[in-house]
């Protein structure tokens, strides 16, 4: 059903008057299981109390040798005085990613998501964010701030150099039987 969702969104976007597309990362949470589907350079990261791991895959051509090899005949570089500059790009369209939703400029783009599944522990933190976060703040700093604040706003405050639109979702404190929303009574306004 995630494959169908991504394909449906891609087809709908191709009907729009603009030709640019977007990355997309979707996480479906069922109790303590997380299924992640993504295209492009938005990602999902699980932060544990002592470590972290990605549950999405980068589709930037510079990071993904499998995608670069598959699309080699459609890849080029911007040149300056005969020297290649910048990252590999997929042409036509000049895209940095090989998978996306709705990029009508590039007939070689694919919208089939990479799908993974993991189990989240109660003390883990799940961050789903666009490349504006991952490209601007060091991963070690993202983990530290997330562990201290559990806050997307705190992560946004970490950088004054965002060069891209940035979307961040932070999900934490997974209960024994997880529901996305729950109410907890407390005498403290902080709780």
mmCIF file of C-alpha atoms in Angstrom:
data_model
loop_
_atom_site.group_PDB
_atom_site.id
_atom_site.type_symbol
_atom_site.label_atom_id
_atom_site.label_comp_id
_atom_site.label_asym_id
_atom_site.label_seq_id
_atom_site.Cartn_x
_atom_site.Cartn_y
_atom_site.Cartn_z
ATOM 1 C CA UNK A 1 0.000 0.000 0.000
ATOM 2 C CA UNK A 2 2.960 2.376 0.529
ATOM 3 C CA UNK A 3 4.137 1.705 -3.032
ATOM 4 C CA UNK A 4 0.623 2.519 -4.269
ATOM 5 C CA UNK A 5 0.470 5.695 -2.167
ATOM 6 C CA UNK A 6 3.760 7.013 -3.539
ATOM 7 C CA UNK A 7 2.787 6.140 -7.128
ATOM 8 C CA UNK A 8 -0.627 7.796 -6.734
ATOM 9 C CA UNK A 9 0.940 10.973 -5.317
ATOM 10 C CA UNK A 10 3.520 10.994 -8.111
ATOM 11 C CA UNK A 11 0.861 10.652 -10.817
ATOM 12 C CA UNK A 12 -1.251 13.421 -9.236
ATOM 13 C CA UNK A 13 1.763 15.742 -9.007
ATOM 14 C CA UNK A 14 2.616 15.135 -12.667
ATOM 15 C CA UNK A 15 -0.798 16.610 -13.527
ATOM 16 C CA UNK A 16 -0.018 19.904 -11.748
ATOM 17 C CA UNK A 17 1.069 22.960 -13.757
ATOM 18 C CA UNK A 18 4.508 23.113 -12.069
ATOM 19 C CA UNK A 19 7.149 20.574 -13.015
ATOM 20 C CA UNK A 20 9.216 20.453 -9.840
ATOM 21 C CA UNK A 21 8.840 17.638 -7.344
ATOM 22 C CA UNK A 22 9.636 16.793 -3.760
ATOM 23 C CA UNK A 23 11.205 14.255 -1.478
ATOM 24 C CA UNK A 24 8.859 12.316 0.779
ATOM 25 C CA UNK A 25 9.354 10.252 3.928
ATOM 26 C CA UNK A 26 6.399 8.489 5.531
ATOM 27 C CA UNK A 27 6.546 6.572 8.807
ATOM 28 C CA UNK A 28 3.685 4.329 9.855
ATOM 29 C CA UNK A 29 3.738 3.554 13.581
ATOM 30 C CA UNK A 30 1.923 0.474 14.863
ATOM 31 C CA UNK A 31 2.536 -0.202 18.552
ATOM 32 C CA UNK A 32 6.322 -0.319 18.742
ATOM 33 C CA UNK A 33 6.885 -1.106 15.039
ATOM 34 C CA UNK A 34 7.769 1.609 12.547
ATOM 35 C CA UNK A 35 7.549 1.091 8.815
ATOM 36 C CA UNK A 36 9.353 3.800 6.836
ATOM 37 C CA UNK A 37 9.036 4.578 3.115
ATOM 38 C CA UNK A 38 11.055 7.318 1.438
ATOM 39 C CA UNK A 39 12.180 8.882 -1.815
ATOM 40 C CA UNK A 40 14.659 11.719 -2.135
ATOM 41 C CA UNK A 41 16.699 13.368 0.576
ATOM 42 C CA UNK A 42 14.266 13.676 3.457
ATOM 43 C CA UNK A 43 14.995 11.056 6.094
ATOM 44 C CA UNK A 44 13.942 9.226 9.232
ATOM 45 C CA UNK A 45 16.394 8.680 12.061
ATOM 46 C CA UNK A 46 15.953 6.652 15.250
ATOM 47 C CA UNK A 47 17.942 7.973 18.191
ATOM 48 C CA UNK A 48 18.456 5.512 21.044
ATOM 49 C CA UNK A 49 19.771 6.533 24.474
ATOM 50 C CA UNK A 50 23.322 5.609 23.385
ATOM 51 C CA UNK A 51 23.350 5.534 19.572
ATOM 52 C CA UNK A 52 21.316 6.194 16.406
ATOM 53 C CA UNK A 53 20.411 4.516 13.115
ATOM 54 C CA UNK A 54 18.788 5.551 9.836
ATOM 55 C CA UNK A 55 15.564 3.870 8.719
ATOM 56 C CA UNK A 56 15.480 5.699 5.386
ATOM 57 C CA UNK A 57 17.833 5.630 2.429
ATOM 58 C CA UNK A 58 19.508 8.558 0.694
ATOM 59 C CA UNK A 59 18.690 8.898 -2.983
ATOM 60 C CA UNK A 60 21.148 11.692 -3.624
ATOM 61 C CA UNK A 61 23.341 10.593 -6.473
ATOM 62 C CA UNK A 62 26.498 11.625 -4.597
ATOM 63 C CA UNK A 63 25.588 9.326 -1.665
ATOM 64 C CA UNK A 64 24.096 6.319 -3.440
ATOM 65 C CA UNK A 65 26.482 4.407 -5.696
ATOM 66 C CA UNK A 66 23.802 1.878 -6.698
ATOM 67 C CA UNK A 67 21.566 4.661 -8.068
ATOM 68 C CA UNK A 68 24.559 6.386 -9.733
ATOM 69 C CA UNK A 69 25.524 3.155 -11.488
ATOM 70 C CA UNK A 70 21.950 2.448 -12.590
ATOM 71 C CA UNK A 71 21.494 5.941 -14.081
ATOM 72 C CA UNK A 72 25.065 6.580 -15.254
ATOM 73 C CA UNK A 73 24.124 7.393 -18.868
ATOM 74 C CA UNK A 74 21.798 10.202 -17.660
ATOM 75 C CA UNK A 75 24.197 11.764 -15.135
ATOM 76 C CA UNK A 76 26.293 14.834 -15.765
ATOM 77 C CA UNK A 77 28.070 17.572 -13.840
ATOM 78 C CA UNK A 78 27.995 21.326 -14.053
ATOM 79 C CA UNK A 79 31.324 22.439 -15.515
ATOM 80 C CA UNK A 80 33.430 25.546 -15.121
ATOM 81 C CA UNK A 81 36.339 25.994 -17.558
ATOM 82 C CA UNK A 82 36.192 22.276 -18.364
ATOM 83 C CA UNK A 83 36.274 21.128 -14.732
ATOM 84 C CA UNK A 84 33.354 19.375 -13.084
ATOM 85 C CA UNK A 85 31.940 21.268 -10.136
ATOM 86 C CA UNK A 86 29.189 20.392 -7.729
ATOM 87 C CA UNK A 87 27.449 17.085 -7.191
ATOM 88 C CA UNK A 88 26.334 14.629 -9.886
ATOM 89 C CA UNK A 89 22.998 15.623 -11.476
ATOM 90 C CA UNK A 90 20.358 13.624 -13.317
ATOM 91 C CA UNK A 91 19.452 15.146 -16.710
ATOM 92 C CA UNK A 92 17.227 16.397 -18.129
ATOM 93 C CA UNK A 93 16.081 18.333 -15.112
ATOM 94 C CA UNK A 94 19.374 18.653 -13.235
ATOM 95 C CA UNK A 95 18.157 16.714 -10.202
ATOM 96 C CA UNK A 96 20.477 15.738 -7.359
ATOM 97 C CA UNK A 97 18.246 12.780 -6.374
ATOM 98 C CA UNK A 98 17.269 9.708 -8.363
ATOM 99 C CA UNK A 99 13.930 9.121 -6.628
ATOM 100 C CA UNK A 100 11.246 11.731 -5.920
ATOM 101 C CA UNK A 101 7.566 12.560 -6.201
ATOM 102 C CA UNK A 102 6.359 14.666 -9.139
ATOM 103 C CA UNK A 103 9.549 15.763 -10.906
ATOM 104 C CA UNK A 104 8.098 16.086 -14.417
ATOM 105 C CA UNK A 105 11.307 17.611 -15.826
ATOM 106 C CA UNK A 106 13.134 14.306 -15.558
ATOM 107 C CA UNK A 107 11.785 11.195 -17.313
ATOM 108 C CA UNK A 108 14.378 9.037 -15.513
ATOM 109 C CA UNK A 109 13.062 9.786 -12.036
ATOM 110 C CA UNK A 110 11.522 6.945 -10.067
ATOM 111 C CA UNK A 111 8.862 7.236 -7.339
ATOM 112 C CA UNK A 112 9.090 3.690 -5.942
ATOM 113 C CA UNK A 113 10.010 4.169 -2.275
ATOM 114 C CA UNK A 114 12.622 2.314 -0.289
ATOM 115 C CA UNK A 115 10.803 0.623 2.573
ATOM 116 C CA UNK A 116 12.230 -0.539 5.886
ATOM 117 C CA UNK A 117 10.832 -1.699 9.190
ATOM 118 C CA UNK A 118 12.197 -1.443 12.707
ATOM 119 C CA UNK A 119 11.147 -1.814 16.329
ATOM 120 C CA UNK A 120 11.227 1.259 18.550
ATOM 121 C CA UNK A 121 11.936 1.051 22.274
ATOM 122 C CA UNK A 122 10.163 3.261 24.791
ATOM 123 C CA UNK A 123 13.185 5.549 25.246
ATOM 124 C CA UNK A 124 13.931 5.981 21.544
ATOM 125 C CA UNK A 125 13.287 9.153 19.561
ATOM 126 C CA UNK A 126 12.111 9.172 15.943
ATOM 127 C CA UNK A 127 12.974 12.202 13.818
ATOM 128 C CA UNK A 128 11.493 12.630 10.342
ATOM 129 C CA UNK A 129 12.922 15.688 8.604
ATOM 130 C CA UNK A 130 13.742 17.267 5.275
ATOM 131 C CA UNK A 131 17.296 17.788 4.064
ATOM 132 C CA UNK A 132 17.348 21.294 5.542
ATOM 133 C CA UNK A 133 18.025 19.722 8.950
ATOM 134 C CA UNK A 134 20.471 16.994 7.909
ATOM 135 C CA UNK A 135 22.543 19.342 5.705
ATOM 136 C CA UNK A 136 22.857 22.095 8.310
ATOM 137 C CA UNK A 137 23.492 20.522 11.713
ATOM 138 C CA UNK A 138 26.012 17.809 12.567
ATOM 139 C CA UNK A 139 24.408 14.467 13.351
ATOM 140 C CA UNK A 140 26.045 14.288 16.781
ATOM 141 C CA UNK A 141 24.513 17.677 17.640
ATOM 142 C CA UNK A 142 21.069 16.600 16.356
ATOM 143 C CA UNK A 143 21.202 13.538 18.634
ATOM 144 C CA UNK A 144 22.317 15.591 21.656
ATOM 145 C CA UNK A 145 19.621 18.254 21.226
ATOM 146 C CA UNK A 146 16.904 15.660 20.570
ATOM 147 C CA UNK A 147 17.849 13.674 23.693
ATOM 148 C CA UNK A 148 17.812 16.840 25.828
ATOM 149 C CA UNK A 149 14.702 18.550 24.451
ATOM 150 C CA UNK A 150 12.541 16.079 22.479
ATOM 151 C CA UNK A 151 11.672 19.174 20.435
ATOM 152 C CA UNK A 152 11.574 20.055 16.736
ATOM 153 C CA UNK A 153 11.693 23.747 17.693
ATOM 154 C CA UNK A 154 14.924 23.218 19.630
ATOM 155 C CA UNK A 155 16.460 21.580 16.568
ATOM 156 C CA UNK A 156 15.377 24.521 14.385
ATOM 157 C CA UNK A 157 16.974 26.966 16.835
ATOM 158 C CA UNK A 158 20.309 25.148 16.516
ATOM 159 C CA UNK A 159 21.137 26.745 13.186
ATOM 160 C CA UNK A 160 20.823 30.212 11.759
ATOM 161 C CA UNK A 161 22.121 29.048 8.390
ATOM 162 C CA UNK A 162 19.196 27.091 6.970
ATOM 163 C CA UNK A 163 19.401 27.481 3.189
ATOM 164 C CA UNK A 164 16.442 25.269 2.411
ATOM 165 C CA UNK A 165 12.879 24.822 3.570
ATOM 166 C CA UNK A 166 13.036 22.677 6.666
ATOM 167 C CA UNK A 167 10.368 20.397 8.108
ATOM 168 C CA UNK A 168 10.963 18.412 11.295
ATOM 169 C CA UNK A 169 8.783 15.968 13.210
ATOM 170 C CA UNK A 170 10.030 14.558 16.523
ATOM 171 C CA UNK A 171 8.213 11.597 18.091
ATOM 172 C CA UNK A 172 9.333 10.414 21.509
ATOM 173 C CA UNK A 173 8.266 8.680 24.689
ATOM 174 C CA UNK A 174 6.709 5.675 23.062
ATOM 175 C CA UNK A 175 4.338 4.083 25.580
ATOM 176 C CA UNK A 176 4.249 0.345 26.158
ATOM 177 C CA UNK A 177 1.322 0.142 23.712
ATOM 178 C CA UNK A 178 1.866 3.063 21.450
ATOM 179 C CA UNK A 179 -0.748 5.500 20.277
ATOM 180 C CA UNK A 180 0.294 8.667 18.536
ATOM 181 C CA UNK A 181 -1.797 10.891 20.797
ATOM 182 C CA UNK A 182 -2.571 10.323 24.437
ATOM 183 C CA UNK A 183 -3.551 12.443 27.402
ATOM 184 C CA UNK A 184 -1.696 12.325 30.685
ATOM 185 C CA UNK A 185 -3.118 14.037 33.776
ATOM 186 C CA UNK A 186 -0.675 16.006 35.881
ATOM 187 C CA UNK A 187 -0.600 18.744 38.476
ATOM 188 C CA UNK A 188 2.284 20.384 36.665
ATOM 189 C CA UNK A 189 1.773 22.650 33.660
ATOM 190 C CA UNK A 190 5.162 21.486 32.335
ATOM 191 C CA UNK A 191 3.911 17.896 32.054
#
